[in-house]
Coordinates of C-alpha atoms and ligand atoms in Angstrom, one line a residue:
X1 CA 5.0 6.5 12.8
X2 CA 2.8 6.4 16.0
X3 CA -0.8 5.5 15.0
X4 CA -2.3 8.6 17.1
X5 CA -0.3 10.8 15.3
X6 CA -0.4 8.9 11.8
X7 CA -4.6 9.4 12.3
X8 CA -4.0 13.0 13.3
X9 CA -2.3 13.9 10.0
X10 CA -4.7 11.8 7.7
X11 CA -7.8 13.7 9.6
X12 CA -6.2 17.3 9.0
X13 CA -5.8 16.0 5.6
X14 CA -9.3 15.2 5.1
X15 CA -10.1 18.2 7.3
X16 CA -7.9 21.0 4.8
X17 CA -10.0 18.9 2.0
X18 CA -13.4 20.1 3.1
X19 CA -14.8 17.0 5.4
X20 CA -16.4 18.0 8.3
X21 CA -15.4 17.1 11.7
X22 CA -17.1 14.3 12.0
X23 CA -16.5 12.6 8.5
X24 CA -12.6 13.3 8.8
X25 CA -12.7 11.7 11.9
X26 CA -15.1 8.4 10.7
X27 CA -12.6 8.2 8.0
X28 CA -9.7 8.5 9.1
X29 CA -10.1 6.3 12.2
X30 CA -10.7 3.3 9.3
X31 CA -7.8 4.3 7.8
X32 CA -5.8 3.8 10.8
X33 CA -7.9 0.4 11.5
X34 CA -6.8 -0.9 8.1
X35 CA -3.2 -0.2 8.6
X36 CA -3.8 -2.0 12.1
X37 CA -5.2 -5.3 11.0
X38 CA -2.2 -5.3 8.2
X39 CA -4.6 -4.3 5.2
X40 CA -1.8 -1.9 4.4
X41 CA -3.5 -2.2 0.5
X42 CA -6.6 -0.4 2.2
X43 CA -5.0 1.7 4.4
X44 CA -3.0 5.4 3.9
X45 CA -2.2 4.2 0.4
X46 CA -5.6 5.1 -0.9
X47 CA -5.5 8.8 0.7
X48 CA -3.9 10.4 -1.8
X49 CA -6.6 8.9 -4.4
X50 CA -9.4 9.8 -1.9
X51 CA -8.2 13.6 -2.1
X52 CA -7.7 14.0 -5.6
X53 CA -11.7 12.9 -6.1
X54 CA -12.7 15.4 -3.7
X55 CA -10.7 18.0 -4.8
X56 CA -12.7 16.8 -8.5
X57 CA -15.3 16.8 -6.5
X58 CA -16.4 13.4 -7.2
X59 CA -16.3 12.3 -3.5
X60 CA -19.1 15.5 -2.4
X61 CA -17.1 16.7 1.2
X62 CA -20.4 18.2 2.1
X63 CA -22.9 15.2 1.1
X64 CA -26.7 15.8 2.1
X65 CA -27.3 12.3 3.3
X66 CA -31.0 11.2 2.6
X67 CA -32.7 8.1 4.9
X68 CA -35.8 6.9 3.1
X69 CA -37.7 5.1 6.0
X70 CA -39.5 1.7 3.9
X71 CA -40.5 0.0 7.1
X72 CA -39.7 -0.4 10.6
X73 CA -36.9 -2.6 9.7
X74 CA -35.5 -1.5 6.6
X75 CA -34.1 1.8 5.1
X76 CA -32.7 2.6 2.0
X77 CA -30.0 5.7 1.9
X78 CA -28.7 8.2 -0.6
X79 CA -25.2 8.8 0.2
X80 CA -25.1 11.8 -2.2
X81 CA -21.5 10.8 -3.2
X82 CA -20.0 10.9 0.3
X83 CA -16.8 9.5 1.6
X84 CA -17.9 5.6 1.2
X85 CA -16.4 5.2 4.8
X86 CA -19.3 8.1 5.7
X87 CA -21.8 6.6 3.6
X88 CA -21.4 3.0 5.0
X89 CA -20.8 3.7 8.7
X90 CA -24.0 5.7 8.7
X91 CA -25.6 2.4 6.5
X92 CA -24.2 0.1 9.5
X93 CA -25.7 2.1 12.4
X94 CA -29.2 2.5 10.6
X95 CA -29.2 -1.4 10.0
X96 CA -28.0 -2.4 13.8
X97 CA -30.6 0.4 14.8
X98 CA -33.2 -1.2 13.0
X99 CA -32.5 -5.0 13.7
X100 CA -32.3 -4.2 17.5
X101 CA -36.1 -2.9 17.1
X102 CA -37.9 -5.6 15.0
X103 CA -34.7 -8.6 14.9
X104 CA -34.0 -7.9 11.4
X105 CA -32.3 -4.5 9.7
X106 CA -32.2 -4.5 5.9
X107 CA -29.9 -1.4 4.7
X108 CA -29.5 -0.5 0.7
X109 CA -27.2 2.3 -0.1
X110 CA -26.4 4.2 -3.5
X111 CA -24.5 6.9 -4.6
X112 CA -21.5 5.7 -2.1
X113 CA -17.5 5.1 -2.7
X114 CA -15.4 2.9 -1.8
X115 CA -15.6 2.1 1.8
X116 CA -12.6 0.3 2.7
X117 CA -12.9 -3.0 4.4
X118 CA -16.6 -4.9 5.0
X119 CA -14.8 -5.8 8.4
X120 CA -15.1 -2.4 10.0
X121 CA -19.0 -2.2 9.7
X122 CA -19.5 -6.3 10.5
X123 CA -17.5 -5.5 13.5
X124 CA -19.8 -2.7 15.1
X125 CA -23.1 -5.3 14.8
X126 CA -21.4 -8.3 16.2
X127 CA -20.2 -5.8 19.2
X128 CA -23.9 -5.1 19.8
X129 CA -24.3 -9.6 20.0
X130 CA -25.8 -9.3 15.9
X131 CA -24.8 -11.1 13.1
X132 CA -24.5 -9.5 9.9
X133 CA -23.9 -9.9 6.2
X134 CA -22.0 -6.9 4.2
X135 CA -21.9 -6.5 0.5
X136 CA -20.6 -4.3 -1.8
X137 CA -19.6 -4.1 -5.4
X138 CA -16.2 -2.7 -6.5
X139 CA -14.7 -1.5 -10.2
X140 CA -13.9 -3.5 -13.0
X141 CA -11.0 -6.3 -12.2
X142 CA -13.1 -10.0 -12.9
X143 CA -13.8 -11.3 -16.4
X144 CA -17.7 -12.9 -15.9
X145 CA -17.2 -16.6 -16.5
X146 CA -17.2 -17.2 -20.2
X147 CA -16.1 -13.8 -21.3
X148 CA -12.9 -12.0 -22.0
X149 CA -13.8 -8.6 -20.7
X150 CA -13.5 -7.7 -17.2
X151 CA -17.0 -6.5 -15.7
X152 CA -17.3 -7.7 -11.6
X153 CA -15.7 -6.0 -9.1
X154 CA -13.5 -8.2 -6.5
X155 CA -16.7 -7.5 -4.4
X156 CA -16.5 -8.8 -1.3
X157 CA -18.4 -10.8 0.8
X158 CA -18.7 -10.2 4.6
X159 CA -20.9 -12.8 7.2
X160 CA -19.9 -12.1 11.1
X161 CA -21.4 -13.8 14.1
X162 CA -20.7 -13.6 17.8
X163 CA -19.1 -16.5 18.9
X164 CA -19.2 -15.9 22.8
X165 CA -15.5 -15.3 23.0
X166 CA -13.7 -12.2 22.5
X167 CA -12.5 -12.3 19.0
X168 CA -15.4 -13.0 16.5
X169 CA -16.2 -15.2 13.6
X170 CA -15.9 -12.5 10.5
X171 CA -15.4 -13.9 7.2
X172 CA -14.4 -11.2 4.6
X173 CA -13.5 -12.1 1.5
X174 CA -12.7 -10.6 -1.7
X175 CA -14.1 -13.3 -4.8
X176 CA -11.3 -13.0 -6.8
X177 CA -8.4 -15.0 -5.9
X178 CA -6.5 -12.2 -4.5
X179 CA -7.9 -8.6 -3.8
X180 CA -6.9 -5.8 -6.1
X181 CA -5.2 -3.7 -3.8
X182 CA -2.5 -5.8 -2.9
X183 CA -2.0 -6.0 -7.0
X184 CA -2.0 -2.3 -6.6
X185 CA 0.6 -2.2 -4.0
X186 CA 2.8 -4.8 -6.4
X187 CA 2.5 -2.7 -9.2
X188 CA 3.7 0.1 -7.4
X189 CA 6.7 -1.6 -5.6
X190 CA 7.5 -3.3 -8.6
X191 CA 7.3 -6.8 -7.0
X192 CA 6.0 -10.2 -8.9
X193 CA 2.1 -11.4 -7.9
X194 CA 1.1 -14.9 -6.8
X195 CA 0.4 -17.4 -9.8
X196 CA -2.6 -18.3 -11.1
X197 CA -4.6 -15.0 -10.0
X198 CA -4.7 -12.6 -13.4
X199 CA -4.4 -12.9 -17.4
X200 CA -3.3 -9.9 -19.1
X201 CA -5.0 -8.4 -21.6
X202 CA -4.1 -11.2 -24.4
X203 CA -5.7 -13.7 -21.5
X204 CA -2.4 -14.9 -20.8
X205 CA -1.3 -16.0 -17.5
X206 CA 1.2 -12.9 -15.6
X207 CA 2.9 -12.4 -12.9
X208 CA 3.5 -8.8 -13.7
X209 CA 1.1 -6.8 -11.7
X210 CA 1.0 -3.7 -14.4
X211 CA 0.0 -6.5 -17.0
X212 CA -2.5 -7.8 -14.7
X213 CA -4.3 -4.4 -13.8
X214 CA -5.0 -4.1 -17.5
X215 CA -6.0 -7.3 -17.9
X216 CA -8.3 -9.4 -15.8
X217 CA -7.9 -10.8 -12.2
X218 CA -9.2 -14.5 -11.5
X219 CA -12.4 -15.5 -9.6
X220 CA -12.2 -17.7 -6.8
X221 CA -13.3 -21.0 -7.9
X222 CA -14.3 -20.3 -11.5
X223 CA -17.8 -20.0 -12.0
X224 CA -18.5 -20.4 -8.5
X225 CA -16.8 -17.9 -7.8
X226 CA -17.7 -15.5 -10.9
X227 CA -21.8 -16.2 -10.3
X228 CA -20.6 -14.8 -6.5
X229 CA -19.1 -11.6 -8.0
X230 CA -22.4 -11.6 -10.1
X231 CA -24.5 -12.0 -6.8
X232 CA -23.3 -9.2 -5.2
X233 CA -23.0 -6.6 -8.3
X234 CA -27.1 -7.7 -8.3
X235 CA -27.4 -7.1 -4.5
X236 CA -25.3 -4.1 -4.2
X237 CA -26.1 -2.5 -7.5
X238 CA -29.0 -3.7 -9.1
X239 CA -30.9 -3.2 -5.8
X240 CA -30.2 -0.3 -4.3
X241 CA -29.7 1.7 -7.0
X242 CA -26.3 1.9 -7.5
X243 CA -23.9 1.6 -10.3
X244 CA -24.1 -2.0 -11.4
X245 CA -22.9 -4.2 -14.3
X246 CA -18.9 -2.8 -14.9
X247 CA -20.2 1.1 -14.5
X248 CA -18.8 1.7 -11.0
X249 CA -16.0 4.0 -11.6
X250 CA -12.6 3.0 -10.8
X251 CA -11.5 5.4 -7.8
X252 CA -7.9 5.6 -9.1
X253 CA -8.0 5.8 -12.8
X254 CA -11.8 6.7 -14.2
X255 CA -12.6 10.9 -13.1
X256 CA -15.4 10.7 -15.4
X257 CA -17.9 10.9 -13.0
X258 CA -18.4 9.8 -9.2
X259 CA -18.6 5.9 -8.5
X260 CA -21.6 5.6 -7.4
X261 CA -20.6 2.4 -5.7
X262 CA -23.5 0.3 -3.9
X263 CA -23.6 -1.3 -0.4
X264 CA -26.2 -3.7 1.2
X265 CA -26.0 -4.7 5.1
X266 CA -28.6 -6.9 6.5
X267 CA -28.2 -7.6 10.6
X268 CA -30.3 -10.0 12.2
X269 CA -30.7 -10.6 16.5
X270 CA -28.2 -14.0 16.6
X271 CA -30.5 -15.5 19.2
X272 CA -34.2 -15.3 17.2
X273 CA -34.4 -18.9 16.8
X274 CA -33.2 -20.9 19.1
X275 CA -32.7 -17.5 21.8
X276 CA -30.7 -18.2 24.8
X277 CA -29.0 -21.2 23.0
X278 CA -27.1 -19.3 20.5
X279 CA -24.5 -18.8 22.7
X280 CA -24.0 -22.6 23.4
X281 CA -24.3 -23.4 20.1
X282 CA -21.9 -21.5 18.4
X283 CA -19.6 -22.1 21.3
X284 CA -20.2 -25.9 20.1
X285 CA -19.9 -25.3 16.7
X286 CA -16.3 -24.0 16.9
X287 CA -15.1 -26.2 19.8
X288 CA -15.6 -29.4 17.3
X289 CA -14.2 -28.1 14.0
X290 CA -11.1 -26.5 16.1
X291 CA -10.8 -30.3 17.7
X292 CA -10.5 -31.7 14.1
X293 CA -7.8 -33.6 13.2
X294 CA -5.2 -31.6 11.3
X295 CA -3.4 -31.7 8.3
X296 CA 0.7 -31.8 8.4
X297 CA 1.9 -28.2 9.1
X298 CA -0.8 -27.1 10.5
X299 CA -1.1 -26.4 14.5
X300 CA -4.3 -24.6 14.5
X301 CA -7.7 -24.5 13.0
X302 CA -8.5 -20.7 12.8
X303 CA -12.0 -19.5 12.5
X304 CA -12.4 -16.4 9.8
X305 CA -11.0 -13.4 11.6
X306 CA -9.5 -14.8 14.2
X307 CA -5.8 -14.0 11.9
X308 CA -7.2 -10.2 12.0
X309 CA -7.8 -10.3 15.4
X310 CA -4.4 -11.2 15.9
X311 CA -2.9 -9.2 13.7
X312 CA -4.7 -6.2 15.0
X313 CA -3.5 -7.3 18.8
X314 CA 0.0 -7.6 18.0
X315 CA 0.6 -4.4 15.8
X316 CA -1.9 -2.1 18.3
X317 CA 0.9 -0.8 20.5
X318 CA 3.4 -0.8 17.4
X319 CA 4.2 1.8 15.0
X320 CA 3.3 2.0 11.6
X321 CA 5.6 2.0 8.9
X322 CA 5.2 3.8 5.5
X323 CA 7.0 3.5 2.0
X324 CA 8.8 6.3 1.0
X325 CA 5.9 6.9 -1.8
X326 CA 3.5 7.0 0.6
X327 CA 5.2 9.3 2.9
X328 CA 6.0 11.3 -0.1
X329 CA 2.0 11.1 -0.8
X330 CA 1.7 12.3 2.7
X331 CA 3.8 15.7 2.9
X332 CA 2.7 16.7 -1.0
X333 CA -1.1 16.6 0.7
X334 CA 0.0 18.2 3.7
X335 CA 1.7 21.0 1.7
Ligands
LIG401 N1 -14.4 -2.0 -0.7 C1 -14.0 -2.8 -1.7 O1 -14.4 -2.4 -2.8 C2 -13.3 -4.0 -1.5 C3 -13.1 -4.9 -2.6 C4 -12.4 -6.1 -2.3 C5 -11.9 -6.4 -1.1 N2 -12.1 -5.5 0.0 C6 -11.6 -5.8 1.3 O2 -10.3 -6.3 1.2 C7 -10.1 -7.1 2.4 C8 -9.2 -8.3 2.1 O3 -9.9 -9.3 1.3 P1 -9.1 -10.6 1.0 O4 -10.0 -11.4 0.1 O5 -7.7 -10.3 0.6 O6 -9.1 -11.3 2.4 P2 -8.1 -12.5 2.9 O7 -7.8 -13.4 1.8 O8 -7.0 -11.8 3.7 O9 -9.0 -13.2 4.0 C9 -10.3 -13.8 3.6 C10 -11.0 -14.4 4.8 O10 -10.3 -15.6 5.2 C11 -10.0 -15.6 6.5 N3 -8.7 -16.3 6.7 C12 -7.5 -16.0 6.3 N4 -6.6 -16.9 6.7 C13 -7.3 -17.9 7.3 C14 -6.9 -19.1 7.9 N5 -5.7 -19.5 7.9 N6 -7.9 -19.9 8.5 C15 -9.2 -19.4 8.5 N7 -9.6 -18.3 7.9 C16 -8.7 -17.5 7.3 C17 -9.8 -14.1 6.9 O11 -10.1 -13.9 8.3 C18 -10.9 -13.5 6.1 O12 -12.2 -13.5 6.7 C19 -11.5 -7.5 2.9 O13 -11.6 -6.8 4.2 C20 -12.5 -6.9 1.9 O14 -13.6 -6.4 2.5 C21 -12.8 -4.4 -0.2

């Protein structure tokens, strides 16, 4: 389907659901983006789950919004159970607003959702020549280090940085070893996952992605990678105010309650220490780990986000293609 019209059915959507203008069109438009950058996992698949918790009324359509000024340079934000794409665009703007004032932007926000991928709000700084870091902390999927019981969310971790060329430097990674959407998008199409990323709930290894959303997904890098999940469940959760320790709701199977998910952004001015040189640094930086020499197979050493970039180029002017569950989603919320 063509993208304009694809966003102009998912924003009616929202719109028959009681978002405002303005909220239908911020989330939708990431919608589209997610499709576009071949995050399919984030993308029209999670509508139908987004309307069934406003229609609950766990996702509030009409949020009052609250921005608690602390200091010049950082705010802290009740999201009242908005739309996480609301919640956290609105977190993004407040942060780039207040770095571009005093160099540095600290942003804590509660009472959010999920809000799709930490790319989208990275993005928007590093257009305004910031640098950023985004966390947030997700549902249930990791097992902390040690235990049997899954508590961490894949809870991603998002650093992006001008790099003087058009595409920018934006790492965005999930810590588990894959993110559980695309186990969501297995389970539904009935296709095997990779090895070595989930147990099932005997904490054996599986391939079956039903066994593996009821059991527990793999950190990257074992406890390295579990103490990351930890890090941002404590900066997302514990310190905004959020939900925190395994009690963020899980959008598609827990309506006990809203999720209450958590979101930190800080933005900092790339050039505050070494100013006009930033720009011939990083330039440097890149130019002399892209001229390393290469292992066999590979032609190119990419940066983090350059493979979205590309992606995003190369399916921009291309329509986007749906499974039939999804356009099956799609007319039952149209109806
Ligand atoms: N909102 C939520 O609760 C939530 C939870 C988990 C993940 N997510 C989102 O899911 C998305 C996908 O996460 P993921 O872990 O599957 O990402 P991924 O594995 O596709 O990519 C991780 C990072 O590695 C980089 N990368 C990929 N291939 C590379 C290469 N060949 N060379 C250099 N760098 C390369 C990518 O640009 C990216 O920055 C992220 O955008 C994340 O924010 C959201």
């Amino acid at each position: 389907m063509k993208k304009n019209r694809l966003k102009k059915i998912v924003k009616n959507i929202f719109l028959n659901h009681g978002l405002s203008k303005s909220h239908a069109e911020i989330s939708s438009n990431y919608i589209i983006q997610a499709e576009l950058v071949g995050a399919s996992s984030h993308g029209v698949s999670r509508l139908k789950m987004y309307c069934d918790r406003i229609k609950k009324r766990l996702i509030n359509p009409k949020p009052k919004i609250k921005i608690k000024k602390i200091s010049q340079s950082i705010s802290h934000i009740d999201a009242n159970n908005a739309i996480g794409f609301v919640a956290a665009d609105i977190g993004i703007k407040k942060a780039i607003y207040n770095a571009k004032k005093t160099g540095i932007g600290l942003v804590g926000i509660k009472n959010s959702g999920h809000y799709g991928l930490s790319s989208f709000y990275a993005e928007q700084a590093v257009k305004k020549k910031l640098s950023v870091l985004c966390f947030t902390n997700a549902p249930p999927a990791i097992a902390p280090y040690g235990s049997k019981k899954k508590l961490f969310g894949t809870n991603p971790i998002c650093f992006g940085t001008p790099t003087s060329s058009k595409i920018p430097f934006i790492l965005d990674t999930s810590v588990s070893m894959i993110n559980r959407g695309k186990i969501r998008v297995a389970a539904k199409q009935g296709n095997l996952i990779p090895e070595n990323v989930a147990l099932d709930k005997f904490g054996k290894p599986t391939r079956d992605a039903k066994k593996a959303l009821e059991g527990v997904q793999l950190p990257i890098a074992g406890f390295r990678g579990s103490g990351l999940a930890w890090m941002v469940d404590i900066l997302s959760g514990v310190f905004t105010g959020g939900n925190h320790a395994g009690r963020v709701k899980d959008p598609f199977d827990d309506f006990s309650g809203p999720q209450n998910v958590g979101h930190l952004f800080i933005v900092m001015k790339s050039n505050i220490f070494v100013g006009n040189n930033y720009n011939k640094r990083i330039k440097e930086n890149i130019k002399k780990i892209k001229k390393l020499p290469k292992t066999q197979g590979t032609k190119e050493i990419f940066y983090p986000g350059e493979n979205k970039y590309n992606k995003y180029k190369n399916n921009i002017n291309k329509n986007i293609s749906l499974t039939k569950n999804i356009m099956n989603d799609l007319k039952n919320l149209i109806d």
